[in-house]
Amino acid sequence: CSVPISLYVTLEMVNYCQAFFIDNDLEMYDPDADMPAMARTSNMNGDLASIQYVFSDKTGTLTRNIMEFRRCSVDGQVYGNVDTDEEMPPDKFVIEGQPLTKLAQEAITKGPGSAAYYFMLVLSVCHTVVMETLDDGSTAYQAESPDEEALVSAAADLGFRFTGRRPGEVKLEVDGNELIFKLLCTIAFNSTRKRMSVIVKTPEGKVLLMTKGADNIVGGRAKEYQGTDKDTVDSHLRLFSEDGLRTLMLAVRELPPAEFDTWFVSYQKAAASIEDRAKAIADAAEKIEKDLVVVGTTAIEDQLQEGVPDTIADLLDGGIKVWVLTGDKMETLSLIH
């Protein structure tokens, strides 16, 4: 059937008016960026009413992608605190943490072999961060991810300062002394493994495996929890997640030199594979990343963008379902709305 031309004209006028209101809506203006809303086409305004699902990334989209080290759990103790919210529910359980500086002092005082010392070592050695010299002569960390930069920067602030790397070496400055770790192997992080590991020879001559990654992955390969137990660590992880913090678990294992030598031959063979190289490396890593000793967990804050909770609440009130793609726990996501 034919549609009167007047109806088309009327619809176009409606679309044009809607686009005008969108462009001039003060509630859709971002003062920080000095950017108003802009309807680049007027014939799609009506489609907005048909939206049923919104799919969103979390990091850098809902959050600011600015990572800050806030809390950690070592030796059964919580260190560090987050800002308390005056509107926090009365039944919210909060653990007051020890100062992070106390953790650094214990690492120096107790020395190699202690959970605090190993924890600081994993932060400052188990990474792929490099030092960059800026135009003014100062140095800064360059990392593949903001999480890594936050962890290495936190370790530096607490006295375990990563000072650079040379082929086969990682250098630290601890309590005024330079420590050089011989880098024997790096097993990279990927989204399947959800962890990364390095194997180093320490200044004391030990062969040490250091691993950091998702708590369910690293915890599943743990033999023991140094200075604490699994239930205590799990309770701290749950509290960190409920505070909206991103968590990682850190672990170590001292390797007998003979075991490492035998394994390293198989790892090199896997790394040189032409077919299914990624799978061969993952299979080889499985054989060494086991019987781990958990030395602590970290909690990093990535604050939400301004207005995110209210925006999601408005979408939900409008009958729109919101899906968020993230590796965080459900407890962490609960803070978004």
Short mmCIF file of C-alpha atoms in Angstrom, two decimals:
data_model
loop_
_atom_site.label_atom_id
_atom_site.label_comp_id
_atom_site.label_asym_id
_atom_site.label_seq_id
_atom_site.Cartn_x
_atom_site.Cartn_y
_atom_site.Cartn_z
CA CYS A 1 0.00 0.00 0.00
CA SER A 2 1.15 3.50 -0.65
CA VAL A 3 2.13 5.85 2.19
CA PRO A 4 1.17 9.48 1.86
CA ILE A 5 4.12 11.80 1.27
CA SER A 6 2.86 13.97 4.08
CA LEU A 7 3.55 11.14 6.57
CA TYR A 8 7.18 10.91 5.47
CA VAL A 9 7.54 14.65 5.88
CA THR A 10 5.98 14.49 9.32
CA LEU A 11 8.35 11.68 10.44
CA GLU A 12 11.37 13.56 9.14
CA MET A 13 10.27 16.66 11.03
CA VAL A 14 9.88 14.61 14.22
CA ASN A 15 13.35 13.09 13.76
CA TYR A 16 14.83 16.50 13.09
CA CYS A 17 13.25 17.95 16.25
CA GLN A 18 14.49 14.99 18.31
CA ALA A 19 18.03 15.51 17.00
CA PHE A 20 17.77 19.21 17.86
CA PHE A 21 16.74 18.41 21.45
CA ILE A 22 19.60 15.89 21.79
CA ASP A 23 22.16 18.43 20.56
CA ASN A 24 20.89 21.07 22.99
CA ASP A 25 20.20 18.92 26.07
CA LEU A 26 22.26 20.40 28.93
CA GLU A 27 22.00 17.09 30.81
CA MET A 28 23.96 15.47 27.95
CA TYR A 29 26.86 17.93 28.09
CA ASP A 30 30.32 16.98 29.44
CA PRO A 31 31.85 20.11 31.02
CA ASP A 32 35.25 18.45 31.58
CA ALA A 33 35.69 17.67 27.88
CA ASP A 34 33.58 20.68 26.79
CA MET A 35 31.66 18.29 24.59
CA PRO A 36 27.91 18.28 23.98
CA ALA A 37 25.90 15.36 22.64
CA MET A 38 25.75 15.26 18.86
CA ALA A 39 23.15 13.44 16.78
CA ARG A 40 25.12 12.77 13.60
CA THR A 41 22.05 11.44 11.81
CA SER A 42 18.40 12.16 12.47
CA ASN A 43 16.84 9.04 10.98
CA MET A 44 18.08 6.66 13.74
CA ASN A 45 16.65 8.43 16.78
CA GLY A 46 13.62 6.17 16.83
CA ASP A 47 15.87 3.10 17.00
CA LEU A 48 16.97 4.12 20.50
CA ALA A 49 13.61 2.98 21.85
CA SER A 50 14.17 -0.55 20.51
CA ILE A 51 17.42 -1.17 22.43
CA GLN A 52 17.09 -4.13 24.78
CA TYR A 53 20.72 -4.94 25.64
CA VAL A 54 23.85 -2.88 26.27
CA PHE A 55 27.18 -4.73 26.16
CA SER A 56 30.14 -2.94 27.75
CA ASP A 57 33.77 -3.54 28.59
CA LYS A 58 34.68 -2.59 32.15
CA THR A 59 38.32 -1.50 32.37
CA GLY A 60 38.84 1.87 30.71
CA THR A 61 35.17 2.12 29.73
CA LEU A 62 33.23 2.03 32.98
CA THR A 63 36.43 2.69 34.95
CA ARG A 64 39.15 5.31 34.57
CA ASN A 65 41.91 2.77 33.80
CA ILE A 66 44.10 4.40 36.45
CA MET A 67 45.34 1.61 38.72
CA GLU A 68 46.41 2.31 42.30
CA PHE A 69 47.77 -0.26 44.76
CA ARG A 70 45.52 -0.07 47.82
CA ARG A 71 45.63 -3.19 49.97
CA CYS A 72 47.26 -6.58 50.32
CA SER A 73 47.18 -9.68 52.48
CA VAL A 74 50.47 -11.18 53.73
CA ASP A 75 51.15 -13.58 56.59
CA GLY A 76 47.46 -13.58 57.50
CA GLN A 77 47.45 -9.79 57.98
CA VAL A 78 45.72 -7.13 55.89
CA TYR A 79 47.81 -4.09 54.98
CA GLY A 80 46.50 -0.79 53.64
CA ASN A 81 43.04 0.76 53.67
CA VAL A 82 40.51 2.27 51.30
CA ASP A 83 38.48 5.41 51.83
CA THR A 84 35.33 4.65 53.82
CA ASP A 85 31.97 5.73 52.43
CA GLU A 86 29.63 7.55 54.78
CA GLU A 87 26.72 5.78 53.08
CA MET A 88 28.26 2.35 53.63
CA PRO A 89 25.66 -0.22 54.72
CA PRO A 90 25.65 -0.71 58.53
CA ASP A 91 26.21 -4.47 58.14
CA LYS A 92 29.32 -3.93 55.99
CA PHE A 93 32.31 -5.65 57.64
CA VAL A 94 35.55 -3.70 57.33
CA ILE A 95 39.03 -4.95 58.29
CA GLU A 96 41.35 -2.15 59.34
CA GLY A 97 44.68 -2.81 57.68
CA GLN A 98 48.19 -2.35 59.02
CA PRO A 99 50.21 0.45 57.35
CA LEU A 100 51.87 -0.65 54.13
CA THR A 101 55.13 0.78 55.45
CA LYS A 102 55.02 -1.82 58.21
CA LEU A 103 54.95 -4.57 55.59
CA ALA A 104 58.07 -3.08 53.97
CA GLN A 105 59.82 -2.94 57.34
CA GLU A 106 58.99 -6.57 58.06
CA ALA A 107 60.31 -7.61 54.65
CA ILE A 108 63.65 -5.91 55.38
CA THR A 109 63.82 -7.11 59.00
CA LYS A 110 62.88 -10.74 58.41
CA GLY A 111 64.77 -10.97 55.13
CA PRO A 112 64.91 -13.78 52.54
CA GLY A 113 62.63 -16.72 53.28
CA SER A 114 59.88 -14.71 54.96
CA ALA A 115 56.47 -14.25 53.38
CA ALA A 116 56.84 -10.45 53.46
CA TYR A 117 60.21 -10.57 51.67
CA TYR A 118 59.01 -13.02 49.02
CA PHE A 119 55.86 -10.94 48.52
CA MET A 120 57.92 -7.82 47.82
CA LEU A 121 60.23 -9.78 45.52
CA VAL A 122 57.35 -11.05 43.39
CA LEU A 123 56.02 -7.49 43.06
CA SER A 124 59.37 -6.09 41.99
CA VAL A 125 60.79 -8.99 39.89
CA CYS A 126 57.87 -10.93 38.36
CA HIS A 127 56.92 -8.59 35.51
CA THR A 128 57.90 -7.38 32.05
CA VAL A 129 58.23 -3.69 32.96
CA VAL A 130 61.10 -1.71 31.45
CA MET A 131 62.70 1.57 32.48
CA GLU A 132 62.24 4.54 30.15
CA THR A 133 64.40 7.66 30.20
CA LEU A 134 62.33 10.81 29.73
CA ASP A 135 63.38 13.99 27.94
CA ASP A 136 64.21 15.71 31.24
CA GLY A 137 66.59 12.90 32.22
CA SER A 138 64.27 11.29 34.76
CA THR A 139 63.10 7.69 34.49
CA ALA A 140 59.66 6.13 34.41
CA TYR A 141 58.20 2.65 34.17
CA GLN A 142 56.76 1.39 30.89
CA ALA A 143 54.41 -1.58 31.32
CA GLU A 144 52.22 -3.69 29.07
CA SER A 145 49.31 -3.11 31.44
CA PRO A 146 48.49 -0.48 34.09
CA ASP A 147 48.13 -3.29 36.65
CA GLU A 148 51.81 -4.22 36.29
CA GLU A 149 52.90 -0.60 36.53
CA ALA A 150 50.85 -0.15 39.72
CA LEU A 151 52.41 -3.22 41.35
CA VAL A 152 56.00 -2.30 40.43
CA SER A 153 55.48 1.31 41.48
CA ALA A 154 54.03 0.18 44.82
CA ALA A 155 57.04 -2.05 45.46
CA ALA A 156 59.36 0.87 44.61
CA ASP A 157 57.51 3.16 47.01
CA LEU A 158 57.90 0.51 49.73
CA GLY A 159 61.66 0.17 49.30
CA PHE A 160 62.00 -2.62 46.72
CA ARG A 161 62.80 -0.46 43.71
CA PHE A 162 63.13 -2.02 40.29
CA THR A 163 66.04 -0.15 38.69
CA GLY A 164 66.23 -1.79 35.28
CA ARG A 165 67.14 -4.90 33.37
CA ARG A 166 69.93 -6.14 31.17
CA PRO A 167 69.90 -9.29 29.02
CA GLY A 168 69.37 -12.10 31.51
CA GLU A 169 69.32 -9.84 34.59
CA VAL A 170 66.85 -7.92 36.74
CA LYS A 171 68.20 -5.26 39.08
CA LEU A 172 66.66 -4.03 42.32
CA GLU A 173 67.63 -1.52 44.96
CA VAL A 174 66.66 -2.71 48.45
CA ASP A 175 67.57 -0.85 51.63
CA GLY A 176 70.35 1.00 49.81
CA ASN A 177 71.85 -2.17 48.33
CA GLU A 178 71.78 -3.31 44.72
CA LEU A 179 70.47 -6.83 44.19
CA ILE A 180 70.96 -8.58 40.85
CA PHE A 181 68.73 -11.54 39.94
CA LYS A 182 69.77 -13.76 37.05
CA LEU A 183 66.67 -14.18 34.86
CA LEU A 184 66.53 -17.83 33.79
CA CYS A 185 63.07 -17.96 32.19
CA THR A 186 59.92 -15.88 31.68
CA ILE A 187 56.58 -17.63 31.13
CA ALA A 188 54.30 -14.93 29.78
CA PHE A 189 50.77 -14.11 30.85
CA ASN A 190 47.86 -14.79 28.53
CA SER A 191 44.09 -14.86 28.90
CA THR A 192 44.04 -18.66 28.95
CA ARG A 193 46.73 -19.18 31.60
CA LYS A 194 45.63 -16.13 33.65
CA ARG A 195 49.06 -16.00 35.28
CA MET A 196 52.69 -15.23 34.55
CA SER A 197 55.87 -16.63 36.04
CA VAL A 198 59.57 -15.89 36.10
CA ILE A 199 62.37 -18.17 37.24
CA VAL A 200 65.43 -16.44 38.65
CA LYS A 201 68.64 -17.23 40.46
CA THR A 202 68.67 -15.10 43.60
CA PRO A 203 71.76 -13.34 44.99
CA GLU A 204 71.84 -16.15 47.58
CA GLY A 205 72.19 -18.70 44.75
CA LYS A 206 68.70 -20.21 44.97
CA VAL A 207 66.60 -21.02 41.90
CA LEU A 208 63.24 -19.41 42.61
CA LEU A 209 59.98 -19.62 40.70
CA MET A 210 57.74 -16.56 41.15
CA THR A 211 54.12 -16.59 39.98
CA LYS A 212 51.31 -14.04 40.03
CA GLY A 213 47.82 -14.37 38.60
CA ALA A 214 44.14 -14.94 39.23
CA ASP A 215 43.53 -16.31 42.72
CA ASN A 216 41.50 -19.31 41.54
CA ILE A 217 44.30 -20.28 39.12
CA VAL A 218 47.28 -19.75 41.43
CA GLY A 219 45.40 -21.08 44.45
CA GLY A 220 44.55 -24.23 42.51
CA ARG A 221 48.28 -24.90 42.14
CA ALA A 222 49.16 -24.10 45.76
CA LYS A 223 50.62 -26.61 48.17
CA GLU A 224 50.58 -24.31 51.19
CA TYR A 225 49.96 -20.76 52.37
CA GLN A 226 52.97 -19.26 54.12
CA GLY A 227 52.14 -17.79 57.52
CA THR A 228 48.40 -18.32 57.12
CA ASP A 229 45.79 -20.69 55.70
CA LYS A 230 43.47 -20.89 52.69
CA ASP A 231 40.33 -19.84 54.57
CA THR A 232 41.95 -16.63 55.85
CA VAL A 233 43.26 -15.73 52.41
CA ASP A 234 39.89 -16.45 50.79
CA SER A 235 38.12 -14.24 53.34
CA HIS A 236 40.52 -11.37 52.61
CA LEU A 237 40.06 -11.81 48.86
CA ARG A 238 36.29 -11.68 49.29
CA LEU A 239 36.52 -8.46 51.32
CA PHE A 240 38.82 -6.87 48.73
CA SER A 241 36.38 -7.79 45.97
CA GLU A 242 33.44 -6.37 47.90
CA ASP A 243 35.40 -3.11 48.14
CA GLY A 244 35.54 -3.04 44.34
CA LEU A 245 39.26 -3.91 44.16
CA ARG A 246 40.98 -6.06 41.53
CA THR A 247 42.82 -8.96 43.13
CA LEU A 248 45.85 -11.10 42.29
CA MET A 249 47.55 -13.94 44.15
CA LEU A 250 51.34 -14.17 44.49
CA ALA A 251 53.28 -17.39 45.06
CA VAL A 252 56.81 -18.81 44.97
CA ARG A 253 58.56 -22.17 44.84
CA GLU A 254 62.21 -22.94 45.41
CA LEU A 255 63.38 -25.30 42.67
CA PRO A 256 66.14 -27.87 43.04
CA PRO A 257 68.72 -27.02 40.34
CA ALA A 258 68.47 -30.52 38.86
CA GLU A 259 64.70 -30.22 38.49
CA PHE A 260 65.00 -26.86 36.79
CA ASP A 261 67.72 -28.05 34.40
CA THR A 262 65.65 -31.04 33.32
CA TRP A 263 62.50 -28.97 32.91
CA PHE A 264 64.25 -26.16 31.06
CA VAL A 265 65.36 -28.55 28.33
CA SER A 266 61.73 -29.52 27.70
CA TYR A 267 60.64 -25.86 27.84
CA GLN A 268 63.22 -24.82 25.24
CA LYS A 269 62.05 -27.65 23.01
CA ALA A 270 58.44 -26.44 23.39
CA ALA A 271 59.45 -22.82 22.67
CA ALA A 272 61.16 -23.96 19.47
CA SER A 273 58.13 -25.92 18.27
CA ILE A 274 56.73 -25.00 14.87
CA GLU A 275 53.31 -26.62 15.29
CA ASP A 276 51.08 -25.88 18.30
CA ARG A 277 53.81 -23.82 19.92
CA ALA A 278 51.47 -22.02 22.34
CA LYS A 279 50.01 -25.32 23.56
CA ALA A 280 53.46 -26.88 23.93
CA ILE A 281 54.66 -23.96 26.05
CA ALA A 282 51.50 -24.09 28.20
CA ASP A 283 51.94 -27.84 28.75
CA ALA A 284 55.56 -27.32 29.76
CA ALA A 285 54.59 -24.51 32.14
CA GLU A 286 52.04 -26.77 33.84
CA LYS A 287 54.85 -29.09 34.87
CA ILE A 288 56.79 -26.42 36.77
CA GLU A 289 54.00 -24.15 38.05
CA LYS A 290 52.88 -26.55 40.76
CA ASP A 291 53.27 -27.11 44.52
CA LEU A 292 53.34 -23.34 44.94
CA VAL A 293 53.65 -21.53 48.25
CA VAL A 294 51.23 -18.59 48.39
CA VAL A 295 52.91 -15.55 49.95
CA GLY A 296 50.14 -12.98 49.60
CA THR A 297 47.44 -11.28 47.59
CA THR A 298 47.18 -7.78 46.16
CA ALA A 299 44.22 -5.45 45.74
CA ILE A 300 44.30 -2.68 43.13
CA GLU A 301 41.73 0.09 42.77
CA ASP A 302 40.45 1.27 39.39
CA GLN A 303 37.82 3.88 40.18
CA LEU A 304 34.59 4.10 38.23
CA GLN A 305 34.03 6.92 35.80
CA GLU A 306 31.82 9.64 37.20
CA GLY A 307 28.12 8.86 36.84
CA VAL A 308 28.52 5.18 35.94
CA PRO A 309 26.30 3.75 38.75
CA ASP A 310 23.53 6.28 38.03
CA THR A 311 23.72 5.62 34.29
CA ILE A 312 23.45 1.86 34.74
CA ALA A 313 20.59 2.32 37.20
CA ASP A 314 18.74 4.47 34.65
CA LEU A 315 19.26 1.84 31.94
CA LEU A 316 17.94 -0.90 34.22
CA ASP A 317 14.94 1.24 35.19
CA GLY A 318 14.24 1.65 31.49
CA GLY A 319 14.06 -2.11 31.01
CA ILE A 320 17.46 -2.35 29.28
CA LYS A 321 19.67 -5.28 30.30
CA VAL A 322 23.34 -4.41 30.88
CA TRP A 323 26.10 -6.98 30.28
CA VAL A 324 29.65 -6.20 31.46
CA LEU A 325 32.68 -8.04 30.10
CA THR A 326 35.32 -8.39 32.83
CA GLY A 327 37.50 -10.88 34.62
CA ASP A 328 36.53 -9.47 38.04
CA LYS A 329 34.45 -11.31 40.59
CA MET A 330 30.71 -10.80 40.97
CA GLU A 331 31.36 -9.08 44.34
CA THR A 332 33.40 -6.44 42.52
CA LEU A 333 30.70 -5.87 39.92
CA SER A 334 28.08 -5.36 42.62
CA LEU A 335 29.59 -1.93 43.35
CA ILE A 336 28.75 -0.70 39.86
CA HIS A 337 25.04 -0.69 40.63
#
